[in-house]
């Protein structure tokens, strides 16, 4: 009775104009009937492998695990592994036994024409008893789109509490009137237990989705690297430059938090 939804977004994208296993790839690993314990070493769950036909193109990769929490002291750790690159990743501690957590990871990669494997990996940092219930991974060739823009950085940013500040920004000038999918992602390194962070997407000065006050994510302890994701969409006018920003606010924190 005391749970509230700030904003709920669902987006469906028809893929009929694209070629499966050329322009996009998808895999799901479903252990929901018999969840498997993580252990303390990384296991590959959902994964896709492919060889791009054109070098230097950009690919959006989205990963989504579902974790059954069996320990409130052991963090469950997931990341998208591409060769030796393990960013993005997160490390979360569950609050209550029986939780089913389903975070989202996302990143854009620039690929050559060699073979590439993207695996959603998971483990526990200590006991290994949290369970993999299911996982999904999706790769989309962005160069199949008419227009797109992205920003990615694994550099550490420091943000002070109580101040909404920009994480990243992109500018997009569409060549036709179009709807745009907006995806914002960050991982933050909590300074103290109870640190909370909210995130927004903005087109110009307008929040997207309209009226969203920001999704708050709370650190359970100082070992957490919490992931926070926002989705939205916007009608963009052709031949007009639109600035899309991702902002954060470290809330109820006794000190600053690091954005990674």
mmCIF file of C-alpha atoms in Angstrom:
data_model
loop_
_atom_site.group_PDB
_atom_site.id
_atom_site.type_symbol
_atom_site.label_atom_id
_atom_site.label_comp_id
_atom_site.label_asym_id
_atom_site.label_seq_id
_atom_site.Cartn_x
_atom_site.Cartn_y
_atom_site.Cartn_z
ATOM 1 C CA UNK A 1 0.000 0.000 0.000
ATOM 2 C CA UNK A 2 2.973 2.347 0.332
ATOM 3 C CA UNK A 3 4.603 1.601 -3.036
ATOM 4 C CA UNK A 4 4.359 4.211 -5.785
ATOM 5 C CA UNK A 5 5.303 4.230 -9.461
ATOM 6 C CA UNK A 6 6.967 7.438 -10.573
ATOM 7 C CA UNK A 7 6.839 6.756 -14.313
ATOM 8 C CA UNK A 8 6.248 3.601 -16.339
ATOM 9 C CA UNK A 9 7.538 3.319 -19.884
ATOM 10 C CA UNK A 10 7.142 0.545 -22.426
ATOM 11 C CA UNK A 11 8.442 0.804 -25.979
ATOM 12 C CA UNK A 12 7.843 -1.643 -28.848
ATOM 13 C CA UNK A 13 10.004 -1.428 -31.981
ATOM 14 C CA UNK A 14 8.975 -3.418 -35.090
ATOM 15 C CA UNK A 15 12.029 -5.138 -36.568
ATOM 16 C CA UNK A 16 10.407 -6.261 -39.824
ATOM 17 C CA UNK A 17 12.436 -3.738 -41.833
ATOM 18 C CA UNK A 18 15.656 -5.297 -40.553
ATOM 19 C CA UNK A 19 17.240 -8.697 -41.162
ATOM 20 C CA UNK A 20 17.468 -11.060 -38.197
ATOM 21 C CA UNK A 21 20.968 -12.388 -37.511
ATOM 22 C CA UNK A 22 22.398 -9.649 -39.724
ATOM 23 C CA UNK A 23 21.047 -6.354 -38.356
ATOM 24 C CA UNK A 24 20.066 -7.672 -34.941
ATOM 25 C CA UNK A 25 20.679 -10.688 -32.702
ATOM 26 C CA UNK A 26 18.857 -11.946 -29.615
ATOM 27 C CA UNK A 27 19.344 -14.735 -27.096
ATOM 28 C CA UNK A 28 17.562 -15.781 -23.908
ATOM 29 C CA UNK A 29 18.752 -18.187 -21.211
ATOM 30 C CA UNK A 30 15.727 -19.296 -19.166
ATOM 31 C CA UNK A 31 16.443 -21.135 -15.905
ATOM 32 C CA UNK A 32 13.245 -19.891 -14.231
ATOM 33 C CA UNK A 33 11.823 -23.399 -13.674
ATOM 34 C CA UNK A 34 15.045 -24.565 -12.013
ATOM 35 C CA UNK A 35 17.163 -21.494 -11.102
ATOM 36 C CA UNK A 36 20.909 -22.189 -11.018
ATOM 37 C CA UNK A 37 23.195 -20.915 -8.252
ATOM 38 C CA UNK A 38 25.700 -18.304 -9.363
ATOM 39 C CA UNK A 39 28.811 -19.594 -7.669
ATOM 40 C CA UNK A 40 31.689 -17.166 -7.174
ATOM 41 C CA UNK A 41 33.188 -17.364 -10.672
ATOM 42 C CA UNK A 42 31.638 -15.753 -13.734
ATOM 43 C CA UNK A 43 29.260 -17.918 -15.761
ATOM 44 C CA UNK A 44 28.066 -17.064 -19.260
ATOM 45 C CA UNK A 45 24.294 -16.902 -19.549
ATOM 46 C CA UNK A 46 22.525 -15.293 -22.529
ATOM 47 C CA UNK A 47 25.030 -14.591 -25.326
ATOM 48 C CA UNK A 48 25.226 -13.729 -29.017
ATOM 49 C CA UNK A 49 28.103 -14.231 -31.469
ATOM 50 C CA UNK A 50 28.371 -12.712 -34.930
ATOM 51 C CA UNK A 51 30.743 -11.281 -37.529
ATOM 52 C CA UNK A 52 29.734 -7.827 -38.839
ATOM 53 C CA UNK A 53 29.796 -7.430 -42.613
ATOM 54 C CA UNK A 54 31.044 -3.827 -42.435
ATOM 55 C CA UNK A 55 33.878 -2.519 -40.290
ATOM 56 C CA UNK A 56 33.491 0.540 -38.088
ATOM 57 C CA UNK A 57 29.753 0.306 -37.494
ATOM 58 C CA UNK A 58 28.063 0.943 -34.146
ATOM 59 C CA UNK A 59 26.076 -1.699 -32.275
ATOM 60 C CA UNK A 60 23.717 -1.151 -29.338
ATOM 61 C CA UNK A 61 23.853 -4.053 -26.862
ATOM 62 C CA UNK A 62 21.246 -4.393 -24.086
ATOM 63 C CA UNK A 63 21.440 -7.052 -21.374
ATOM 64 C CA UNK A 64 18.752 -7.922 -18.815
ATOM 65 C CA UNK A 65 19.215 -10.616 -16.141
ATOM 66 C CA UNK A 66 16.606 -11.745 -13.630
ATOM 67 C CA UNK A 67 18.150 -12.740 -10.296
ATOM 68 C CA UNK A 68 16.531 -14.613 -7.415
ATOM 69 C CA UNK A 69 18.032 -13.267 -4.189
ATOM 70 C CA UNK A 70 18.998 -15.964 -1.664
ATOM 71 C CA UNK A 71 21.519 -13.923 0.342
ATOM 72 C CA UNK A 72 21.314 -10.457 1.862
ATOM 73 C CA UNK A 73 25.084 -10.292 2.425
ATOM 74 C CA UNK A 74 26.464 -11.545 -0.895
ATOM 75 C CA UNK A 75 26.361 -9.221 -3.909
ATOM 76 C CA UNK A 76 25.164 -10.529 -7.266
ATOM 77 C CA UNK A 77 27.420 -9.217 -10.031
ATOM 78 C CA UNK A 78 26.492 -9.055 -13.733
ATOM 79 C CA UNK A 79 28.173 -7.537 -16.744
ATOM 80 C CA UNK A 80 28.298 -7.622 -20.520
ATOM 81 C CA UNK A 81 31.593 -9.221 -21.497
ATOM 82 C CA UNK A 82 33.031 -8.444 -24.933
ATOM 83 C CA UNK A 83 36.418 -10.088 -25.383
ATOM 84 C CA UNK A 84 38.391 -8.767 -22.389
ATOM 85 C CA UNK A 85 36.139 -5.722 -21.884
ATOM 86 C CA UNK A 86 33.816 -6.198 -18.881
ATOM 87 C CA UNK A 87 32.106 -2.784 -18.901
ATOM 88 C CA UNK A 88 29.280 -2.177 -18.219
ATOM 89 C CA UNK A 89 28.683 -4.172 -15.033
ATOM 90 C CA UNK A 90 26.915 -3.787 -11.711
ATOM 91 C CA UNK A 91 27.256 -5.267 -8.211
ATOM 92 C CA UNK A 92 24.091 -5.224 -6.068
ATOM 93 C CA UNK A 93 23.275 -6.560 -2.621
ATOM 94 C CA UNK A 94 19.758 -7.847 -2.030
ATOM 95 C CA UNK A 95 17.669 -6.457 0.810
ATOM 96 C CA UNK A 96 15.264 -9.348 1.416
ATOM 97 C CA UNK A 97 15.308 -13.061 0.689
ATOM 98 C CA UNK A 98 12.947 -13.929 -2.113
ATOM 99 C CA UNK A 99 13.541 -10.742 -4.122
ATOM 100 C CA UNK A 100 13.534 -11.078 -7.889
ATOM 101 C CA UNK A 101 15.766 -8.328 -9.286
ATOM 102 C CA UNK A 102 15.820 -7.497 -12.996
ATOM 103 C CA UNK A 103 18.327 -4.694 -13.767
ATOM 104 C CA UNK A 104 19.261 -3.521 -17.258
ATOM 105 C CA UNK A 105 22.687 -2.948 -18.795
ATOM 106 C CA UNK A 106 23.364 -1.093 -22.051
ATOM 107 C CA UNK A 107 26.273 0.147 -24.138
ATOM 108 C CA UNK A 108 27.199 1.026 -27.726
ATOM 109 C CA UNK A 109 30.227 -0.704 -29.286
ATOM 110 C CA UNK A 110 32.115 0.145 -32.477
ATOM 111 C CA UNK A 111 33.022 -3.152 -34.170
ATOM 112 C CA UNK A 112 35.361 -4.395 -36.863
ATOM 113 C CA UNK A 113 34.712 -7.385 -39.155
ATOM 114 C CA UNK A 114 36.190 -10.017 -36.848
ATOM 115 C CA UNK A 115 34.018 -12.411 -34.836
ATOM 116 C CA UNK A 116 32.455 -10.848 -31.733
ATOM 117 C CA UNK A 117 30.797 -12.506 -28.743
ATOM 118 C CA UNK A 118 28.709 -10.621 -26.209
ATOM 119 C CA UNK A 119 27.929 -12.644 -23.100
ATOM 120 C CA UNK A 120 25.818 -11.632 -20.123
ATOM 121 C CA UNK A 121 27.934 -12.934 -17.244
ATOM 122 C CA UNK A 122 26.915 -13.377 -13.628
ATOM 123 C CA UNK A 123 28.335 -14.483 -10.280
ATOM 124 C CA UNK A 124 28.275 -13.712 -6.544
ATOM 125 C CA UNK A 125 31.111 -11.905 -4.826
ATOM 126 C CA UNK A 126 31.031 -14.185 -1.752
ATOM 127 C CA UNK A 127 28.658 -17.035 -0.988
ATOM 128 C CA UNK A 128 27.547 -17.896 -4.522
ATOM 129 C CA UNK A 129 24.002 -18.845 -3.489
ATOM 130 C CA UNK A 130 22.049 -16.139 -5.348
ATOM 131 C CA UNK A 131 20.363 -17.666 -8.400
ATOM 132 C CA UNK A 132 20.251 -16.948 -12.108
ATOM 133 C CA UNK A 133 16.578 -17.175 -13.065
ATOM 134 C CA UNK A 134 16.752 -15.944 -16.672
ATOM 135 C CA UNK A 135 18.641 -13.506 -18.864
ATOM 136 C CA UNK A 136 18.332 -11.815 -22.230
ATOM 137 C CA UNK A 137 20.764 -10.043 -24.550
ATOM 138 C CA UNK A 138 19.992 -8.030 -27.679
ATOM 139 C CA UNK A 139 22.390 -6.502 -30.228
ATOM 140 C CA UNK A 140 21.192 -3.962 -32.821
ATOM 141 C CA UNK A 141 23.191 -2.510 -35.730
ATOM 142 C CA UNK A 142 22.665 1.218 -35.281
ATOM 143 C CA UNK A 143 23.856 1.974 -38.804
ATOM 144 C CA UNK A 144 20.613 0.367 -40.010
ATOM 145 C CA UNK A 145 18.834 3.396 -38.516
ATOM 146 C CA UNK A 146 18.285 6.619 -40.477
ATOM 147 C CA UNK A 147 19.833 8.732 -37.706
ATOM 148 C CA UNK A 148 21.262 8.086 -34.257
ATOM 149 C CA UNK A 149 23.656 9.520 -31.702
ATOM 150 C CA UNK A 150 25.348 8.053 -28.649
ATOM 151 C CA UNK A 151 27.880 8.765 -25.947
ATOM 152 C CA UNK A 152 29.859 6.239 -23.917
ATOM 153 C CA UNK A 153 32.519 6.730 -21.262
ATOM 154 C CA UNK A 154 33.855 4.549 -18.468
ATOM 155 C CA UNK A 155 35.649 7.485 -16.873
ATOM 156 C CA UNK A 156 34.775 8.240 -13.253
ATOM 157 C CA UNK A 157 32.747 11.343 -12.421
ATOM 158 C CA UNK A 158 32.235 12.778 -8.942
ATOM 159 C CA UNK A 159 28.818 14.232 -8.078
ATOM 160 C CA UNK A 160 27.868 16.062 -4.884
ATOM 161 C CA UNK A 161 24.614 15.449 -3.052
ATOM 162 C CA UNK A 162 21.560 17.583 -3.639
ATOM 163 C CA UNK A 163 22.640 18.963 -7.019
ATOM 164 C CA UNK A 164 21.212 17.779 -10.346
ATOM 165 C CA UNK A 165 24.167 17.542 -12.701
ATOM 166 C CA UNK A 166 24.766 16.350 -16.236
ATOM 167 C CA UNK A 167 26.399 12.988 -16.886
ATOM 168 C CA UNK A 168 26.433 12.977 -20.670
ATOM 169 C CA UNK A 169 24.953 14.709 -23.682
ATOM 170 C CA UNK A 170 24.428 14.034 -27.385
ATOM 171 C CA UNK A 171 23.188 16.209 -30.250
ATOM 172 C CA UNK A 172 21.035 14.778 -33.023
ATOM 173 C CA UNK A 173 19.803 16.466 -36.212
ATOM 174 C CA UNK A 174 17.330 14.087 -37.883
ATOM 175 C CA UNK A 175 16.959 14.083 -41.660
ATOM 176 C CA UNK A 176 13.232 13.356 -41.311
ATOM 177 C CA UNK A 177 10.524 13.869 -38.691
ATOM 178 C CA UNK A 178 10.818 10.848 -36.447
ATOM 179 C CA UNK A 179 10.248 9.332 -33.045
ATOM 180 C CA UNK A 180 13.437 8.692 -31.124
ATOM 181 C CA UNK A 181 14.148 6.001 -28.524
ATOM 182 C CA UNK A 182 16.078 7.432 -25.573
ATOM 183 C CA UNK A 183 18.230 5.224 -23.339
ATOM 184 C CA UNK A 184 20.313 6.490 -20.423
ATOM 185 C CA UNK A 185 22.549 4.301 -18.254
ATOM 186 C CA UNK A 186 24.957 4.856 -15.375
ATOM 187 C CA UNK A 187 26.628 2.839 -12.636
ATOM 188 C CA UNK A 188 27.382 4.565 -9.359
ATOM 189 C CA UNK A 189 29.800 3.657 -6.612
ATOM 190 C CA UNK A 190 28.090 4.321 -3.293
ATOM 191 C CA UNK A 191 30.043 6.106 -0.603
ATOM 192 C CA UNK A 192 27.877 5.071 2.332
ATOM 193 C CA UNK A 193 25.008 2.675 2.998
ATOM 194 C CA UNK A 194 21.711 4.378 2.195
ATOM 195 C CA UNK A 195 23.140 6.610 -0.521
ATOM 196 C CA UNK A 196 20.484 7.158 -3.187
ATOM 197 C CA UNK A 197 20.642 8.423 -6.733
ATOM 198 C CA UNK A 198 18.018 9.563 -9.228
ATOM 199 C CA UNK A 199 18.439 9.911 -12.971
ATOM 200 C CA UNK A 200 16.630 11.834 -15.716
ATOM 201 C CA UNK A 201 16.624 12.049 -19.469
ATOM 202 C CA UNK A 202 16.012 15.467 -20.986
ATOM 203 C CA UNK A 203 15.409 16.796 -24.468
ATOM 204 C CA UNK A 204 16.397 20.410 -24.118
ATOM 205 C CA UNK A 205 14.913 21.430 -20.762
ATOM 206 C CA UNK A 206 12.039 18.950 -20.873
ATOM 207 C CA UNK A 207 12.092 15.738 -18.855
ATOM 208 C CA UNK A 208 11.358 12.498 -20.685
ATOM 209 C CA UNK A 209 9.016 10.820 -19.924
ATOM 210 C CA UNK A 210 7.086 14.027 -19.300
ATOM 211 C CA UNK A 211 6.628 14.692 -15.594
ATOM 212 C CA UNK A 212 9.143 12.076 -14.448
ATOM 213 C CA UNK A 213 10.890 13.219 -11.279
ATOM 214 C CA UNK A 214 13.686 10.678 -11.580
ATOM 215 C CA UNK A 215 14.120 7.042 -10.627
ATOM 216 C CA UNK A 216 15.761 6.575 -7.238
ATOM 217 C CA UNK A 217 18.138 3.687 -6.573
ATOM 218 C CA UNK A 218 19.426 3.085 -3.032
ATOM 219 C CA UNK A 219 22.710 1.466 -2.032
ATOM 220 C CA UNK A 220 22.414 -1.386 0.480
ATOM 221 C CA UNK A 221 26.050 -1.093 1.538
ATOM 222 C CA UNK A 222 29.350 0.442 0.469
ATOM 223 C CA UNK A 223 30.246 -2.525 -1.762
ATOM 224 C CA UNK A 224 27.375 -1.723 -4.134
ATOM 225 C CA UNK A 225 27.931 -0.514 -7.663
ATOM 226 C CA UNK A 226 24.296 0.222 -8.487
ATOM 227 C CA UNK A 227 23.051 0.500 -12.054
ATOM 228 C CA UNK A 228 20.362 3.009 -12.979
ATOM 229 C CA UNK A 229 18.588 3.086 -16.356
ATOM 230 C CA UNK A 230 16.052 5.479 -17.872
ATOM 231 C CA UNK A 231 13.998 4.943 -21.036
ATOM 232 C CA UNK A 232 11.930 7.434 -22.986
ATOM 233 C CA UNK A 233 10.965 8.586 -26.439
ATOM 234 C CA UNK A 234 10.486 11.896 -28.187
ATOM 235 C CA UNK A 235 9.083 13.306 -31.434
ATOM 236 C CA UNK A 236 12.000 15.000 -33.182
ATOM 237 C CA UNK A 237 11.647 17.585 -35.929
ATOM 238 C CA UNK A 238 13.657 17.159 -39.103
ATOM 239 C CA UNK A 239 16.725 19.360 -39.672
ATOM 240 C CA UNK A 240 16.560 20.729 -36.147
ATOM 241 C CA UNK A 241 19.376 20.027 -33.716
ATOM 242 C CA UNK A 242 18.099 18.350 -30.551
ATOM 243 C CA UNK A 243 20.225 18.067 -27.421
ATOM 244 C CA UNK A 244 19.535 15.011 -25.274
ATOM 245 C CA UNK A 245 21.117 14.894 -21.827
ATOM 246 C CA UNK A 246 21.331 12.379 -19.012
ATOM 247 C CA UNK A 247 21.413 13.905 -15.528
ATOM 248 C CA UNK A 248 21.761 12.578 -11.985
ATOM 249 C CA UNK A 249 21.063 13.795 -8.481
ATOM 250 C CA UNK A 250 22.672 12.146 -5.463
ATOM 251 C CA UNK A 251 19.869 12.248 -2.907
ATOM 252 C CA UNK A 252 19.797 11.629 0.841
ATOM 253 C CA UNK A 253 23.509 10.942 0.685
ATOM 254 C CA UNK A 254 25.791 11.956 3.486
ATOM 255 C CA UNK A 255 28.579 12.475 0.964
ATOM 256 C CA UNK A 256 29.137 12.450 -2.770
ATOM 257 C CA UNK A 257 28.809 9.449 -5.068
ATOM 258 C CA UNK A 258 30.949 8.444 -8.019
ATOM 259 C CA UNK A 259 29.400 7.874 -11.453
ATOM 260 C CA UNK A 260 31.233 5.305 -13.544
#
